[in-house]
């Protein structure tokens, strides 16, 4: 088998080796089926079972009640920037958005096309290096919903508790931290997440929506943009990403087998701590972007004194077998994405590399 390197990519991103091996083993022919997952009909009994099991496993991992519908859609998290306001904003046509990074800004841009948007808080003036405090949020109690981004993939910040929004439905873009810990789904009206960061391959987006909110979807909406239609058709109004749903199912089983989301969260905290300790212990050689209380467990962002040094680190890291540590093109610097599937051993080895780099180039 070919050797694998350490993949710090922000997305599409690392998947559990066991999942890849199982998918590989069964790619030619699903056991007892005699056809590949890539070849079977989404209307087949085999696929019915796959989608049902995937939903059940997600329900059990997150304790999702029957008040919620689980959907597998396409168009990425980016299409949700439009679907959320199109479905949920009417009839009041006003919503609150909390701006904590590039993705929330993109969500805001689409919402503005649908109705009036109130920016409840923004940390843009501080280069999005923190999550706003509850006391900073200017919330409209009459808003259709409040939108926030639970993990800011590009800036490396994360909400450690949900904003308190009273009775207004809370909508969350959880694309880069979905399934990294147990959350209380009952606090949310809708959660969406592109799969390719922490759950599976690109091409499928998980949407968890409280059933009563489906009543807001107007019949005048285009069919493919209507949550209610997708819910009524078990995500199979059209052909879904069958392979994507299959891989999410394998990832969910992998999480369950390894102790569920409590165990995953414990490991994620340990991994992030190793990296942040290295940054904090470097006497300012490595500068973390996020303020300490806003640090992400998934995307660790930092800088060196100069761009030259950053480039040098990136190229030496690549040679040493660490891929994808370059920061997002919009902000530069460095970013180590250490999603669920990223092994603790890889973090330890990268920290060793960082310390050696500092010793040589300090
Ligand atoms: C990657 C990302 C997106 C965009 O996802 P696509 O599936 O490419 O549309 C949106 N929000 C967040 C938080 C992301 O990390």
Coordinates of C-alpha atoms and ligand atoms in Angstrom, one line a residue:
X1 CA 0.0 0.0 0.0
X2 CA 1.1 3.5 -0.7
X3 CA 2.4 5.6 2.2
X4 CA 0.1 8.3 3.5
X5 CA 1.4 11.7 4.7
X6 CA 0.0 14.0 7.3
X7 CA -2.8 16.0 5.7
X8 CA -3.6 19.4 7.4
X9 CA -5.8 20.6 4.6
X10 CA -8.8 22.7 5.6
X11 CA -11.1 20.9 3.2
X12 CA -11.7 18.6 1.5
X13 CA -9.8 17.1 4.3
X14 CA -8.5 14.0 6.0
X15 CA -10.8 11.1 6.6
X16 CA -10.4 8.2 9.0
X17 CA -8.1 5.5 7.5
X18 CA -10.5 2.8 8.5
X19 CA -13.2 4.5 6.5
X20 CA -11.1 4.8 3.4
X21 CA -10.0 1.2 3.7
X22 CA -13.5 -0.1 4.1
X23 CA -14.7 2.1 1.2
X24 CA -11.8 0.8 -0.9
X25 CA -12.5 -2.8 0.0
X26 CA -16.2 -2.5 -0.9
X27 CA -15.9 -0.2 -3.9
X28 CA -15.8 -2.9 -6.4
X29 CA -18.8 -4.7 -5.0
X30 CA -20.9 -4.0 -1.9
X31 CA -21.1 -7.2 0.2
X32 CA -24.1 -9.2 -0.8
X33 CA -25.0 -6.8 -3.5
X34 CA -22.5 -7.5 -6.3
X35 CA -22.4 -3.9 -7.5
X36 CA -20.5 -0.8 -6.4
X37 CA -21.9 2.0 -4.3
X38 CA -21.1 4.1 -7.3
X39 CA -23.4 2.1 -9.6
X40 CA -26.5 1.4 -7.6
X41 CA -29.8 3.3 -7.9
X42 CA -30.7 5.7 -5.2
X43 CA -34.2 4.1 -5.3
X44 CA -32.7 0.6 -4.5
X45 CA -33.3 -1.3 -1.3
X46 CA -29.6 -1.2 -0.7
X47 CA -29.4 2.6 -0.8
X48 CA -32.6 2.9 1.2
X49 CA -30.8 1.0 4.0
X50 CA -27.7 3.1 3.6
X51 CA -29.5 6.4 3.9
X52 CA -31.7 5.1 6.8
X53 CA -28.7 3.8 8.7
X54 CA -26.7 7.0 8.2
X55 CA -29.6 9.1 9.6
X56 CA -30.1 6.7 12.5
X57 CA -26.3 6.8 13.4
X58 CA -26.3 10.6 13.2
X59 CA -29.4 10.7 15.4
X60 CA -27.8 8.5 18.0
X61 CA -24.4 10.4 17.9
X62 CA -26.1 13.8 18.5
X63 CA -29.3 12.6 20.3
X64 CA -31.4 14.2 17.6
X65 CA -35.1 14.0 18.5
X66 CA -38.0 13.2 16.1
X67 CA -38.8 16.9 16.0
X68 CA -36.0 17.2 13.5
X69 CA -35.6 16.2 9.9
X70 CA -32.2 15.2 8.5
X71 CA -31.5 16.1 4.9
X72 CA -28.6 15.5 2.5
X73 CA -28.5 18.2 0.0
X74 CA -26.1 19.4 -2.7
X75 CA -24.6 22.8 -3.7
X76 CA -22.3 22.9 -0.7
X77 CA -22.7 25.0 2.4
X78 CA -22.6 27.9 0.0
X79 CA -26.1 27.0 -1.4
X80 CA -27.4 27.1 2.2
X81 CA -26.4 30.7 2.4
X82 CA -29.3 31.2 -0.1
X83 CA -31.7 28.4 1.0
X84 CA -31.7 29.5 4.6
X85 CA -33.1 33.0 3.9
X86 CA -35.3 31.9 1.0
X87 CA -37.1 29.3 3.2
X88 CA -36.9 30.8 6.7
X89 CA -37.0 34.6 6.3
X90 CA -40.7 35.0 5.2
X91 CA -43.1 36.3 6.2
X92 CA -41.3 38.8 8.4
X93 CA -38.4 39.1 6.0
X94 CA -35.8 40.1 8.6
X95 CA -33.0 38.2 10.2
X96 CA -30.0 38.7 12.5
X97 CA -26.5 37.7 11.4
X98 CA -23.4 37.5 13.6
X99 CA -20.3 38.2 11.6
X100 CA -17.2 36.2 12.7
X101 CA -15.4 35.6 9.5
X102 CA -15.4 35.3 5.7
X103 CA -18.0 32.6 5.6
X104 CA -20.5 34.5 7.7
X105 CA -20.0 37.5 5.5
X106 CA -20.8 35.4 2.5
X107 CA -23.9 34.1 4.2
X108 CA -24.9 37.7 5.0
X109 CA -24.5 38.7 1.3
X110 CA -27.1 36.2 0.1
X111 CA -29.5 36.9 3.0
X112 CA -29.5 40.6 2.0
X113 CA -31.0 39.6 -1.4
X114 CA -34.0 38.2 0.4
X115 CA -34.8 40.7 3.2
X116 CA -33.6 43.0 5.8
X117 CA -30.5 41.9 7.7
X118 CA -29.4 43.2 11.1
X119 CA -25.8 42.6 11.9
X120 CA -26.1 41.6 15.6
X121 CA -22.3 41.8 16.1
X122 CA -19.1 41.8 14.1
X123 CA -15.5 41.3 15.1
X124 CA -14.2 42.4 11.7
X125 CA -12.3 45.4 13.1
X126 CA -10.2 43.0 15.1
X127 CA -9.5 40.9 12.1
X128 CA -12.0 38.4 13.3
X129 CA -9.6 37.2 16.0
X130 CA -12.4 36.5 18.5
X131 CA -16.0 35.5 19.0
X132 CA -18.2 38.3 20.3
X133 CA -19.5 38.1 23.9
X134 CA -23.1 37.5 24.6
X135 CA -23.4 41.1 26.0
X136 CA -22.2 42.5 22.6
X137 CA -25.1 40.9 20.6
X138 CA -27.8 43.2 19.5
X139 CA -30.6 40.8 18.8
X140 CA -34.0 41.6 17.4
X141 CA -36.6 39.5 19.4
X142 CA -38.8 39.6 16.3
X143 CA -36.3 38.3 13.8
X144 CA -37.1 35.3 11.6
X145 CA -33.9 33.7 12.9
X146 CA -30.3 34.3 14.1
X147 CA -27.5 33.0 11.9
X148 CA -24.0 32.3 13.2
X149 CA -20.9 30.3 12.1
X150 CA -19.8 27.9 14.9
X151 CA -16.3 27.5 13.6
X152 CA -14.4 30.0 11.5
X153 CA -12.3 27.8 9.3
X154 CA -10.2 30.7 7.9
X155 CA -9.5 32.7 11.1
X156 CA -9.3 29.7 13.5
X157 CA -12.0 30.8 16.0
X158 CA -14.8 28.9 17.4
X159 CA -17.9 29.4 19.6
X160 CA -17.5 27.3 22.7
X161 CA -21.2 27.8 23.6
X162 CA -24.1 28.8 21.4
X163 CA -25.3 32.4 21.5
X164 CA -28.4 32.8 23.6
X165 CA -31.2 34.0 21.3
X166 CA -34.4 33.4 23.3
X167 CA -37.3 32.1 21.2
X168 CA -35.9 33.1 17.9
X169 CA -34.7 30.1 15.9
X170 CA -30.9 29.7 15.9
X171 CA -29.4 28.8 12.5
X172 CA -25.8 27.6 12.4
X173 CA -23.2 27.0 9.7
X174 CA -21.3 24.2 11.3
X175 CA -19.4 23.2 8.2
X176 CA -16.0 22.9 9.8
X177 CA -16.8 21.6 13.3
X178 CA -19.9 19.4 12.9
X179 CA -19.5 16.2 14.8
X180 CA -16.3 17.4 16.7
X181 CA -18.3 17.3 19.9
X182 CA -21.8 16.7 21.2
X183 CA -24.0 19.7 20.9
X184 CA -27.6 20.1 22.1
X185 CA -29.4 20.1 18.8
X186 CA -32.6 21.2 20.6
X187 CA -31.1 24.7 20.9
X188 CA -31.1 25.0 17.1
X189 CA -33.7 25.7 14.5
X190 CA -31.4 24.6 11.7
X191 CA -27.8 23.4 11.4
X192 CA -26.0 23.0 8.1
X193 CA -22.6 21.7 7.2
X194 CA -20.8 20.8 4.0
X195 CA -19.4 17.3 4.5
X196 CA -15.9 17.9 3.2
X197 CA -14.3 19.3 6.4
X198 CA -15.2 16.9 9.2
X199 CA -17.6 14.3 7.9
X200 CA -17.0 13.0 4.4
X201 CA -16.3 14.0 0.8
X202 CA -17.4 17.1 -1.0
X203 CA -20.7 17.1 -2.8
X204 CA -23.1 16.5 0.1
X205 CA -24.3 19.0 2.7
X206 CA -26.0 17.9 5.9
X207 CA -29.0 19.9 7.0
X208 CA -30.8 19.3 10.3
X209 CA -34.0 21.3 10.5
X210 CA -36.7 21.5 13.2
X211 CA -39.8 20.1 11.6
X212 CA -42.1 23.1 12.4
X213 CA -39.8 25.4 10.4
X214 CA -40.6 23.4 7.3
X215 CA -43.9 25.1 7.3
X216 CA -42.2 28.4 6.4
X217 CA -41.1 27.0 3.0
X218 CA -43.4 28.7 0.5
X219 CA -44.9 26.7 -2.5
X220 CA -43.7 29.5 -4.7
X221 CA -40.0 28.6 -4.1
X222 CA -38.2 26.7 -6.8
X223 CA -38.6 23.1 -6.1
X224 CA -34.9 22.3 -5.6
X225 CA -34.5 25.2 -3.2
X226 CA -37.4 24.1 -1.0
X227 CA -36.5 22.3 2.3
X228 CA -40.1 21.0 2.6
X229 CA -39.9 19.2 -0.7
X230 CA -36.5 17.7 0.2
X231 CA -37.9 16.5 3.5
X232 CA -41.1 15.0 1.9
X233 CA -38.9 13.1 -0.5
X234 CA -36.3 11.8 2.1
X235 CA -33.6 13.9 0.3
X236 CA -34.4 12.0 -2.9
X237 CA -36.4 14.5 -4.9
X238 CA -33.6 14.2 -7.4
X239 CA -30.5 12.0 -7.3
X240 CA -28.6 12.7 -4.1
X241 CA -24.8 12.3 -3.6
X242 CA -25.1 8.6 -3.0
X243 CA -21.4 8.1 -2.5
X244 CA -21.2 11.1 -0.2
X245 CA -24.0 9.8 2.0
X246 CA -22.4 6.4 2.1
X247 CA -19.1 7.8 3.4
X248 CA -20.9 10.0 6.0
X249 CA -22.5 6.8 7.1
X250 CA -19.1 5.0 7.5
X251 CA -17.7 8.0 9.4
X252 CA -20.7 8.0 11.7
X253 CA -20.1 4.3 12.4
X254 CA -16.4 5.0 13.0
X255 CA -17.3 7.7 15.5
X256 CA -19.8 5.4 17.3
X257 CA -17.2 2.6 17.4
X258 CA -14.6 4.8 18.9
X259 CA -16.7 6.1 21.9
X260 CA -19.0 8.6 20.2
X261 CA -18.7 12.4 20.3
X262 CA -17.6 12.7 24.0
X263 CA -14.5 10.6 23.3
X264 CA -13.9 12.5 20.1
X265 CA -14.2 15.8 21.9
X266 CA -11.7 14.7 24.5
X267 CA -9.2 13.7 21.8
X268 CA -9.8 17.0 19.9
X269 CA -9.1 19.0 23.0
X270 CA -5.9 17.1 23.6
X271 CA -4.7 17.5 20.0
X272 CA -5.4 21.3 20.0
X273 CA -3.7 21.8 23.3
X274 CA -0.5 20.2 22.1
X275 CA -0.4 22.7 19.2
X276 CA -1.5 25.8 21.2
X277 CA 1.0 24.9 23.9
X278 CA 3.8 24.9 21.3
X279 CA 2.6 28.3 20.1
X280 CA 2.3 29.8 23.6
X281 CA 5.7 28.3 24.6
X282 CA 7.6 29.7 21.7
X283 CA 8.4 33.1 23.3
X284 CA 6.4 34.9 20.6
X285 CA 8.2 33.1 17.7
X286 CA 4.9 31.6 16.7
X287 CA 2.0 34.1 17.0
X288 CA -1.5 32.6 17.3
X289 CA -4.1 34.6 15.4
X290 CA -7.1 33.8 17.7
X291 CA -7.6 35.2 21.2
X292 CA -7.2 32.4 23.7
X293 CA -10.8 32.1 24.7
X294 CA -11.9 32.0 21.1
X295 CA -9.5 29.4 19.8
X296 CA -10.7 26.7 17.4
X297 CA -10.1 23.1 18.1
X298 CA -10.3 22.4 14.4
X299 CA -8.3 25.0 12.6
X300 CA -5.1 26.4 14.4
X301 CA -4.0 29.6 12.8
X302 CA -0.7 31.3 13.4
X303 CA 2.0 33.6 12.0
X304 CA 5.7 33.9 12.0
X305 CA 7.6 37.3 12.1
X306 CA 8.0 37.5 8.3
X307 CA 6.3 36.1 5.2
X308 CA 9.7 34.7 4.1
X309 CA 9.9 32.6 7.3
X310 CA 6.4 31.4 6.7
X311 CA 7.2 30.3 3.2
X312 CA 10.3 28.6 4.4
X313 CA 8.3 26.7 7.1
X314 CA 5.7 25.7 4.6
X315 CA 8.2 24.3 2.1
X316 CA 10.2 22.5 4.7
X317 CA 7.0 21.1 6.2
X318 CA 6.0 19.7 2.8
X319 CA 9.4 18.0 2.5
X320 CA 9.0 16.5 6.0
X321 CA 5.6 15.0 5.0
X322 CA 3.2 17.7 6.4
X323 CA 0.8 18.9 3.7
X324 CA -1.6 21.8 3.7
X325 CA -0.3 24.1 6.5
X326 CA -0.5 27.2 4.3
X327 CA -3.1 29.7 5.6
X328 CA -6.2 30.6 3.5
X329 CA -5.3 32.7 0.5
X330 CA -7.3 35.6 1.9
X331 CA -5.4 35.9 5.2
X332 CA -2.0 34.2 4.7
X333 CA 0.0 32.9 7.6
X334 CA -0.2 29.3 8.6
X335 CA -3.1 27.0 9.4
X336 CA -3.1 23.5 10.7
X337 CA -6.5 21.9 10.4
X338 CA -6.8 19.0 12.8
X339 CA -10.2 17.6 12.2
X340 CA -11.6 14.4 13.9
X341 CA -9.7 12.1 11.6
X342 CA -6.3 13.8 12.1
X343 CA -4.2 11.5 14.4
X344 CA -2.7 12.8 17.7
X345 CA 0.6 11.3 16.7
X346 CA 0.6 13.6 13.6
X347 CA 0.1 16.7 15.8
X348 CA 3.0 15.6 18.1
X349 CA 5.3 15.1 15.2
X350 CA 4.3 18.5 13.7
X351 CA 5.1 20.2 17.0
X352 CA 8.5 18.5 17.1
X353 CA 9.0 19.9 13.6
X354 CA 8.0 23.4 14.7
X355 CA 10.3 23.3 17.6
X356 CA 13.2 22.2 15.4
X357 CA 12.4 24.9 12.9
X358 CA 12.4 27.5 15.6
X359 CA 15.8 26.3 16.9
X360 CA 17.3 26.5 13.5
X361 CA 15.7 29.8 12.4
X362 CA 15.1 31.6 15.7
Ligands
LIG1 C1 -15.9 25.6 3.7 C2 -16.9 26.3 4.4 C3 -18.0 26.8 3.6 C4 -18.2 26.6 2.2 O1 -18.5 25.3 1.9 P1 -18.8 24.8 0.4 O2 -19.3 23.4 0.6 O3 -17.5 24.9 -0.4 O4 -19.9 25.7 -0.2 C5 -19.0 27.5 4.4 N1 -18.9 27.7 5.7 C6 -17.8 27.3 6.4 C7 -17.8 27.5 7.8 C8 -16.8 26.6 5.7 O5 -15.8 26.1 6.4

